[in-house]
mmCIF file of C-alpha atoms in Angstrom:
data_model
loop_
_atom_site.group_PDB
_atom_site.id
_atom_site.type_symbol
_atom_site.label_atom_id
_atom_site.label_comp_id
_atom_site.label_asym_id
_atom_site.label_seq_id
_atom_site.Cartn_x
_atom_site.Cartn_y
_atom_site.Cartn_z
ATOM 1 C CA MET A 1 59.949 180.461 205.421
ATOM 2 C CA SER A 2 56.995 182.813 205.308
ATOM 3 C CA ILE A 3 54.534 182.340 208.138
ATOM 4 C CA ASN A 4 50.962 183.594 207.916
ATOM 5 C CA LEU A 5 50.554 185.051 211.366
ATOM 6 C CA ASP A 6 46.966 186.093 210.688
ATOM 7 C CA PHE A 7 45.913 182.498 211.366
ATOM 8 C CA ARG A 8 46.248 183.174 215.090
ATOM 9 C CA GLY A 9 44.138 185.400 217.241
ATOM 10 C CA ARG A 10 40.531 186.349 217.689
ATOM 11 C CA SER A 11 39.314 185.622 214.135
ATOM 12 C CA ILE A 12 40.206 181.934 214.325
ATOM 13 C CA THR A 13 38.990 181.880 217.917
ATOM 14 C CA ARG A 14 35.541 183.132 216.884
ATOM 15 C CA ARG A 15 35.322 180.630 214.046
ATOM 16 C CA LEU A 16 36.320 177.781 216.321
ATOM 17 C CA ALA A 17 33.923 178.924 219.031
ATOM 18 C CA ALA A 18 31.038 178.706 216.584
ATOM 19 C CA SER A 19 32.156 175.365 215.221
ATOM 20 C CA LEU A 20 32.670 173.865 218.668
ATOM 21 C CA LEU A 21 29.158 174.820 219.662
ATOM 22 C CA ALA A 22 27.994 172.881 216.634
ATOM 23 C CA ALA A 23 30.165 169.979 217.782
ATOM 24 C CA ALA A 24 27.918 169.493 220.822
ATOM 25 C CA VAL A 25 25.830 167.159 218.677
ATOM 26 C CA THR A 26 28.958 165.150 217.927
ATOM 27 C CA LEU A 27 29.755 164.932 221.631
ATOM 28 C CA SER A 28 26.277 163.545 222.315
ATOM 29 C CA SER A 29 26.688 161.015 219.536
ATOM 30 C CA ALA A 30 30.077 160.003 220.929
ATOM 31 C CA ALA A 31 28.522 159.419 224.345
ATOM 32 C CA ALA A 32 25.932 157.108 222.814
ATOM 33 C CA ALA A 33 28.561 155.286 220.775
ATOM 34 C CA LEU A 34 30.737 154.653 223.801
ATOM 35 C CA GLY A 35 27.702 153.152 225.562
ATOM 36 C CA ALA A 36 27.760 150.498 228.212
ATOM 37 C CA ASP A 37 31.311 149.184 227.836
ATOM 38 C CA GLN A 38 33.292 152.104 229.214
ATOM 39 C CA ILE A 39 36.473 152.801 227.308
ATOM 40 C CA VAL A 40 39.663 153.873 229.080
ATOM 41 C CA LEU A 41 41.860 156.512 227.452
ATOM 42 C CA ARG A 42 45.471 156.563 228.633
ATOM 43 C CA VAL A 43 46.532 160.191 228.393
ATOM 44 C CA GLY A 44 49.985 161.683 228.980
ATOM 45 C CA ASP A 45 50.158 165.080 230.654
ATOM 46 C CA GLN A 46 52.490 167.488 232.436
ATOM 47 C CA LYS A 47 51.791 169.159 235.777
ATOM 48 C CA GLY A 48 49.441 172.081 235.243
ATOM 49 C CA GLY A 49 48.664 170.849 231.728
ATOM 50 C CA ASN A 50 45.576 169.514 229.996
ATOM 51 C CA ARG A 51 44.156 167.698 233.005
ATOM 52 C CA SER A 52 43.981 170.845 235.117
ATOM 53 C CA LEU A 53 42.678 172.846 232.136
ATOM 54 C CA LEU A 54 39.794 170.414 231.667
ATOM 55 C CA ASP A 55 39.065 170.448 235.399
ATOM 56 C CA ILE A 56 39.037 174.212 235.888
ATOM 57 C CA SER A 57 37.009 174.846 232.725
ATOM 58 C CA GLY A 58 34.369 172.353 233.845
ATOM 59 C CA LEU A 59 34.879 170.177 230.775
ATOM 60 C CA ALA A 60 36.093 167.132 232.703
ATOM 61 C CA LYS A 61 32.508 166.443 233.823
ATOM 62 C CA ASP A 62 30.236 163.727 232.426
ATOM 63 C CA LEU A 63 32.873 161.957 230.392
ATOM 64 C CA PRO A 64 31.412 158.974 228.498
ATOM 65 C CA TYR A 65 34.727 157.167 229.049
ATOM 66 C CA ARG A 66 37.402 157.076 231.754
ATOM 67 C CA ILE A 67 40.726 158.896 231.475
ATOM 68 C CA GLU A 68 43.769 157.260 233.021
ATOM 69 C CA TRP A 69 46.183 160.186 233.412
ATOM 70 C CA SER A 70 49.962 159.767 233.548
ATOM 71 C CA GLU A 71 52.082 162.768 234.499
ATOM 72 C CA PHE A 72 55.469 163.327 232.840
ATOM 73 C CA PRO A 73 58.165 165.956 233.466
ATOM 74 C CA ALA A 74 58.395 166.935 229.769
ATOM 75 C CA ALA A 75 56.994 166.204 226.317
ATOM 76 C CA ALA A 76 59.838 163.881 225.235
ATOM 77 C CA PRO A 77 58.888 160.999 227.578
ATOM 78 C CA ILE A 78 55.241 161.428 226.542
ATOM 79 C CA LEU A 79 56.289 160.751 222.956
ATOM 80 C CA GLU A 80 58.380 157.781 224.077
ATOM 81 C CA ALA A 81 55.382 156.323 225.911
ATOM 82 C CA LEU A 82 53.153 156.840 222.857
ATOM 83 C CA ASN A 83 55.735 155.118 220.665
ATOM 84 C CA ALA A 84 55.920 152.210 223.105
ATOM 85 C CA GLY A 85 52.146 151.776 223.178
ATOM 86 C CA ALA A 86 51.875 152.799 226.840
ATOM 87 C CA LEU A 87 49.696 155.845 226.056
ATOM 88 C CA ASP A 88 46.802 156.573 223.722
ATOM 89 C CA VAL A 89 47.010 160.383 223.625
ATOM 90 C CA GLY A 90 49.591 163.037 224.526
ATOM 91 C CA TYR A 91 50.755 166.458 223.423
ATOM 92 C CA THR A 92 54.028 167.980 222.267
ATOM 93 C CA GLY A 93 55.591 170.700 220.144
ATOM 94 C CA ASP A 94 55.382 170.317 216.373
ATOM 95 C CA LEU A 95 59.069 169.582 215.729
ATOM 96 C CA SER A 96 59.454 167.168 218.646
ATOM 97 C CA PHE A 97 56.474 165.251 217.255
ATOM 98 C CA LEU A 98 58.008 165.185 213.776
ATOM 99 C CA SER A 99 61.353 163.977 215.154
ATOM 100 C CA VAL A 100 59.694 160.925 216.726
ATOM 101 C CA TYR A 101 57.392 160.372 213.743
ATOM 102 C CA ALA A 102 60.432 160.422 211.444
ATOM 103 C CA ALA A 103 61.921 157.572 213.482
ATOM 104 C CA GLY A 104 58.913 155.422 212.637
ATOM 105 C CA ALA A 105 56.651 155.914 215.646
ATOM 106 C CA PRO A 106 53.056 154.745 214.937
ATOM 107 C CA ILE A 107 51.461 158.080 215.857
ATOM 108 C CA LYS A 108 49.522 160.927 214.223
ATOM 109 C CA ALA A 109 48.870 164.574 215.068
ATOM 110 C CA ILE A 110 45.090 164.902 215.420
ATOM 111 C CA GLY A 111 44.554 168.405 216.850
ATOM 112 C CA GLY A 112 46.426 171.098 218.687
ATOM 113 C CA THR A 113 46.968 174.717 219.584
ATOM 114 C CA ARG A 114 48.924 177.705 218.369
ATOM 115 C CA SER A 115 50.691 180.310 220.486
ATOM 116 C CA ASP A 116 52.129 183.670 219.486
ATOM 117 C CA ALA A 117 55.508 182.992 217.868
ATOM 118 C CA LYS A 118 57.058 185.869 219.829
ATOM 119 C CA THR A 119 56.790 183.679 222.937
ATOM 120 C CA GLN A 120 59.603 181.537 221.594
ATOM 121 C CA ALA A 121 62.653 183.651 222.316
ATOM 122 C CA ILE A 122 66.422 183.751 222.635
ATOM 123 C CA LEU A 123 67.463 185.178 225.998
ATOM 124 C CA VAL A 124 70.706 186.621 227.325
ATOM 125 C CA ARG A 125 71.694 187.803 230.792
ATOM 126 C CA ALA A 126 71.020 191.393 231.776
ATOM 127 C CA ASP A 127 74.760 192.178 231.742
ATOM 128 C CA SER A 128 75.472 190.436 228.435
ATOM 129 C CA PRO A 129 77.198 192.453 225.687
ATOM 130 C CA ILE A 130 74.918 190.715 223.154
ATOM 131 C CA LYS A 131 72.378 193.230 221.847
ATOM 132 C CA SER A 132 70.861 191.431 218.846
ATOM 133 C CA ALA A 133 71.012 188.265 216.768
ATOM 134 C CA ALA A 134 73.880 189.787 214.811
ATOM 135 C CA ASP A 135 76.052 189.396 217.929
ATOM 136 C CA LEU A 136 75.561 185.596 218.181
ATOM 137 C CA ARG A 137 78.501 184.705 215.949
ATOM 138 C CA GLY A 138 81.030 182.656 217.897
ATOM 139 C CA LYS A 139 78.730 182.323 220.920
ATOM 140 C CA ARG A 140 77.584 179.254 222.843
ATOM 141 C CA LEU A 141 73.807 178.867 222.447
ATOM 142 C CA ALA A 142 71.650 176.439 224.419
ATOM 143 C CA GLY A 143 68.318 174.850 223.517
ATOM 144 C CA THR A 144 66.472 171.557 223.295
ATOM 145 C CA ARG A 145 67.864 169.181 220.685
ATOM 146 C CA GLY A 146 65.403 168.206 217.963
ATOM 147 C CA GLY A 147 62.744 170.696 219.040
ATOM 148 C CA TRP A 148 61.830 174.350 219.237
ATOM 149 C CA GLY A 149 65.084 175.444 220.895
ATOM 150 C CA GLN A 150 67.448 174.080 218.266
ATOM 151 C CA PHE A 151 65.183 175.173 215.417
ATOM 152 C CA LEU A 152 64.880 178.747 216.708
ATOM 153 C CA ILE A 153 68.648 179.028 217.126
ATOM 154 C CA ASP A 154 69.329 177.761 213.599
ATOM 155 C CA ALA A 155 66.592 179.893 212.022
ATOM 156 C CA THR A 156 67.762 182.995 213.897
ATOM 157 C CA LEU A 157 71.375 182.476 212.836
ATOM 158 C CA GLU A 158 70.317 181.982 209.232
ATOM 159 C CA LYS A 159 68.211 185.155 209.306
ATOM 160 C CA ALA A 160 71.218 187.040 210.688
ATOM 161 C CA GLN A 161 73.359 185.552 207.875
ATOM 162 C CA ILE A 162 75.541 183.653 210.323
ATOM 163 C CA LYS A 163 76.628 180.143 209.348
ATOM 164 C CA LEU A 164 75.413 177.469 211.768
ATOM 165 C CA GLU A 165 78.971 176.262 212.272
ATOM 166 C CA ASP A 166 79.995 179.775 213.352
ATOM 167 C CA ALA A 167 78.181 179.327 216.676
ATOM 168 C CA THR A 168 78.230 176.454 219.164
ATOM 169 C CA PHE A 169 74.998 174.613 219.958
ATOM 170 C CA ALA A 170 74.679 173.300 223.530
ATOM 171 C CA PRO A 171 71.862 170.713 223.770
ATOM 172 C CA LEU A 172 70.314 171.476 227.157
ATOM 173 C CA GLY A 173 66.808 171.150 228.577
ATOM 174 C CA PRO A 174 65.156 174.235 230.099
ATOM 175 C CA VAL A 175 66.204 173.600 233.719
ATOM 176 C CA ASP A 176 69.867 173.003 232.932
ATOM 177 C CA ALA A 177 69.961 175.830 230.388
ATOM 178 C CA LYS A 178 68.550 178.322 232.890
ATOM 179 C CA ILE A 179 71.257 177.401 235.408
ATOM 180 C CA ALA A 180 73.933 177.618 232.713
ATOM 181 C CA LEU A 181 72.788 181.061 231.578
ATOM 182 C CA VAL A 182 72.801 182.461 235.102
ATOM 183 C CA ALA A 183 76.244 180.918 235.707
ATOM 184 C CA GLY A 184 77.609 182.331 232.454
ATOM 185 C CA SER A 185 78.603 178.979 230.938
ATOM 186 C CA ILE A 186 76.402 179.698 227.921
ATOM 187 C CA ASP A 187 75.897 183.012 226.142
ATOM 188 C CA ALA A 188 72.241 182.684 225.129
ATOM 189 C CA TRP A 189 69.254 180.397 225.631
ATOM 190 C CA ALA A 190 66.423 179.572 223.203
ATOM 191 C CA VAL A 191 63.229 178.714 225.070
ATOM 192 C CA TRP A 192 59.466 179.252 225.318
ATOM 193 C CA GLU A 193 56.843 180.261 227.865
ATOM 194 C CA PRO A 194 56.557 180.212 230.833
ATOM 195 C CA TYR A 195 60.379 180.071 230.970
ATOM 196 C CA VAL A 196 60.625 183.342 229.028
ATOM 197 C CA SER A 197 58.419 185.203 231.511
ATOM 198 C CA PHE A 198 60.201 183.648 234.500
ATOM 199 C CA ALA A 199 63.636 184.574 233.171
ATOM 200 C CA THR A 200 62.676 188.135 232.239
ATOM 201 C CA LEU A 201 60.625 188.878 235.367
ATOM 202 C CA ARG A 202 62.778 187.101 237.958
ATOM 203 C CA ASP A 203 66.295 186.951 236.485
ATOM 204 C CA LYS A 204 66.059 190.179 234.450
ATOM 205 C CA ALA A 205 67.102 188.304 231.293
ATOM 206 C CA ARG A 206 66.747 190.137 227.983
ATOM 207 C CA VAL A 207 65.091 188.944 224.770
ATOM 208 C CA ILE A 208 67.361 189.522 221.757
ATOM 209 C CA ALA A 209 65.375 187.534 219.157
ATOM 210 C CA ASP A 210 62.060 185.707 218.886
ATOM 211 C CA GLY A 211 60.230 183.271 216.641
ATOM 212 C CA GLU A 212 58.014 185.690 214.750
ATOM 213 C CA GLY A 213 58.147 184.787 211.064
ATOM 214 C CA LEU A 214 60.359 181.794 211.815
ATOM 215 C CA THR A 215 58.313 179.150 213.609
ATOM 216 C CA PRO A 216 54.668 178.020 213.587
ATOM 217 C CA THR A 217 54.701 177.587 217.412
ATOM 218 C CA VAL A 218 52.147 174.784 217.171
ATOM 219 C CA THR A 219 51.623 172.197 219.895
ATOM 220 C CA PHE A 220 50.006 169.010 218.645
ATOM 221 C CA ILE A 221 47.590 166.652 220.331
ATOM 222 C CA VAL A 222 49.052 163.297 219.317
ATOM 223 C CA ALA A 223 47.394 159.875 219.315
ATOM 224 C CA SER A 224 48.687 156.393 218.632
ATOM 225 C CA ASP A 225 47.497 154.712 215.457
ATOM 226 C CA SER A 226 46.054 151.981 217.661
ATOM 227 C CA ALA A 227 43.931 154.415 219.693
ATOM 228 C CA ILE A 228 42.729 156.150 216.516
ATOM 229 C CA ALA A 229 41.549 152.788 215.195
ATOM 230 C CA SER A 230 40.071 151.285 218.369
ATOM 231 C CA LYS A 231 39.005 154.257 220.548
ATOM 232 C CA ARG A 232 38.062 156.805 217.926
ATOM 233 C CA ALA A 233 34.868 158.170 219.515
ATOM 234 C CA ALA A 234 36.584 158.731 222.853
ATOM 235 C CA VAL A 235 39.618 160.362 221.233
ATOM 236 C CA GLN A 236 37.339 162.604 219.152
ATOM 237 C CA ASP A 237 35.445 163.668 222.261
ATOM 238 C CA LEU A 238 38.676 164.472 224.110
ATOM 239 C CA VAL A 239 40.009 166.607 221.249
ATOM 240 C CA GLN A 240 36.793 168.628 221.190
ATOM 241 C CA ARG A 241 36.768 169.101 224.959
ATOM 242 C CA LEU A 242 40.392 170.263 224.961
ATOM 243 C CA SER A 243 39.624 172.789 222.213
ATOM 244 C CA LYS A 244 36.613 174.134 224.133
ATOM 245 C CA ALA A 245 38.688 174.309 227.322
ATOM 246 C CA ARG A 246 41.388 176.266 225.515
ATOM 247 C CA LEU A 247 38.782 178.754 224.275
ATOM 248 C CA TRP A 248 37.536 179.097 227.852
ATOM 249 C CA SER A 249 41.064 179.916 229.019
ATOM 250 C CA LEU A 250 41.315 182.892 226.640
ATOM 251 C CA ASP A 251 38.666 184.706 228.676
ATOM 252 C CA HIS A 252 39.897 183.521 232.095
ATOM 253 C CA PHE A 253 43.661 184.110 232.170
ATOM 254 C CA SER A 254 43.698 185.203 235.825
ATOM 255 C CA GLU A 255 41.683 182.228 237.051
ATOM 256 C CA TYR A 256 43.717 179.859 234.880
ATOM 257 C CA ALA A 257 47.041 181.288 236.123
ATOM 258 C CA LYS A 258 45.949 181.080 239.773
ATOM 259 C CA ASN A 259 44.917 177.446 239.405
ATOM 260 C CA THR A 260 48.123 176.448 237.579
ATOM 261 C CA ALA A 261 50.246 178.304 240.141
ATOM 262 C CA GLU A 262 48.703 176.254 242.931
ATOM 263 C CA LEU A 263 49.463 173.018 241.082
ATOM 264 C CA THR A 264 52.977 173.791 239.822
ATOM 265 C CA LYS A 265 54.198 176.216 242.526
ATOM 266 C CA LEU A 266 55.265 178.593 239.747
ATOM 267 C CA PRO A 267 54.653 182.285 240.511
ATOM 268 C CA GLU A 268 51.163 183.404 239.543
ATOM 269 C CA ASP A 269 52.408 186.639 237.943
ATOM 270 C CA VAL A 270 54.814 184.649 235.749
ATOM 271 C CA LEU A 271 52.017 182.380 234.532
ATOM 272 C CA LEU A 272 49.671 185.296 233.928
ATOM 273 C CA SER A 273 52.379 187.006 231.873
ATOM 274 C CA ALA A 274 52.971 183.799 229.908
ATOM 275 C CA TYR A 275 49.296 183.094 229.199
ATOM 276 C CA THR A 276 48.630 186.687 228.175
ATOM 277 C CA ALA A 277 51.585 186.692 225.777
ATOM 278 C CA GLN A 278 50.871 183.285 224.289
ATOM 279 C CA ARG A 279 47.108 183.618 223.705
ATOM 280 C CA THR A 280 47.127 179.887 223.013
ATOM 281 C CA SER A 281 44.189 179.000 220.737
ATOM 282 C CA PRO A 282 42.942 175.716 219.251
ATOM 283 C CA ILE A 283 43.726 175.011 215.618
ATOM 284 C CA VAL A 284 42.083 173.153 212.789
ATOM 285 C CA ILE A 285 44.471 170.790 211.020
ATOM 286 C CA ASP A 286 43.684 171.906 207.475
ATOM 287 C CA GLU A 287 45.633 172.520 204.277
ATOM 288 C CA SER A 288 46.980 175.824 205.604
ATOM 289 C CA VAL A 289 48.417 174.248 208.754
ATOM 290 C CA VAL A 290 49.824 171.239 206.875
ATOM 291 C CA LYS A 291 51.548 173.550 204.390
ATOM 292 C CA GLU A 292 53.030 175.653 207.193
ATOM 293 C CA ILE A 293 54.297 172.652 209.159
ATOM 294 C CA GLN A 294 55.668 171.147 205.935
ATOM 295 C CA ALA A 295 57.736 174.302 205.362
ATOM 296 C CA ALA A 296 59.058 174.131 208.939
ATOM 297 C CA SER A 297 59.764 170.405 208.541
ATOM 298 C CA ASP A 298 61.714 170.955 205.312
ATOM 299 C CA ARG A 299 63.711 173.694 206.980
ATOM 300 C CA ALA A 300 64.447 171.435 209.961
ATOM 301 C CA THR A 301 65.662 168.735 207.576
ATOM 302 C CA ARG A 302 67.980 171.239 205.939
ATOM 303 C CA TYR A 303 69.337 172.194 209.372
ATOM 304 C CA GLY A 304 69.950 168.519 210.197
ATOM 305 C CA ILE A 305 67.384 168.535 213.025
ATOM 306 C CA LEU A 306 65.211 165.995 211.197
ATOM 307 C CA PRO A 307 67.012 163.026 209.628
ATOM 308 C CA LYS A 308 65.025 162.995 206.380
ATOM 309 C CA THR A 309 62.408 164.842 204.368
ATOM 310 C CA LEU A 310 58.901 164.089 205.626
ATOM 311 C CA ASP A 311 55.470 164.204 204.049
ATOM 312 C CA VAL A 312 53.609 166.055 206.808
ATOM 313 C CA ASN A 313 50.255 165.161 205.273
ATOM 314 C CA LYS A 314 50.944 161.526 206.211
ATOM 315 C CA ALA A 315 51.852 162.512 209.779
ATOM 316 C CA VAL A 316 48.475 164.096 210.543
ATOM 317 C CA ASP A 317 44.867 162.948 210.685
ATOM 318 C CA ARG A 318 42.674 165.877 209.665
ATOM 319 C CA SER A 319 39.386 164.143 210.417
ATOM 320 C CA PHE A 320 39.385 164.971 214.138
ATOM 321 C CA THR A 321 39.129 168.709 213.455
ATOM 322 C CA ALA A 322 37.300 168.439 210.130
ATOM 323 C CA ALA A 323 33.945 169.489 211.662
ATOM 324 C CA ALA A 324 35.485 172.771 212.832
ATOM 325 C CA ALA A 325 37.102 173.312 209.434
ATOM 326 C CA GLY A 326 33.752 172.847 207.700
ATOM 327 C CA SER A 327 32.238 175.622 209.809
ATOM 328 C CA ASN A 328 34.780 178.266 208.752
#
């Protein structure tokens, strides 16, 4: 799969900055539309996530609706809550979203962000004999099932011309996988930031492969079909505020890392390293993004990560970022 990495970075950031300034009129219109009967948005979050980003950027002020935040330990239960109708909006990695969508969840991707694909990585211990992806044959490799971890492992093996069955996949979440790597019960671990920075800075783990050219590294803002239909103005406003907050963060990594460190108790230097490497920027869900995610989805189906071929165009709602796309 060929990934156009030029979509990331300062060029898209400048275009989005201009378009989001223009969206101020839309925000004012949304406030008027929401009017006297205050709407409540039920939003799923993780500690140090979107809630804190909105707060520290100043974009949580003067909301024309009320947000009822629910904190979750990971993205998977956010998706479960969206599927069950307990949330209106959440966020998750592209493949995790597609896995739940493929199972029939009444949800759509309506916005999101992109991080540098190099910040998805396969790690080994400092004393490991593994030097590159070519050494992964016959090894035990850990990652999240149905998400970025499993996809990166399979894509890396394929690139190295190693059959998937010639390595053992261990479906482990980040906490368990970190323990297993340190203990030596797995040979390598596929993960993302800030786990990569923590493992390399604190545990002296080594990166032997990354996601460049293999994965879009997109995180989607996801909404239930019900919320899209009944709370559209509020959802639109939230998407725009999150995009503006993400742009703010690009110029305030130190302040952002300090604030998140206080909330999560993660080391500030680890978070600063992660944020600097990721350069997470808002995206427009346009034809380019749909085509890229479709290629990743088809590849995931071939790997057996997704149960069937999906039409990604039906899984997204482009209208929430259409104003930004029109300003490019």
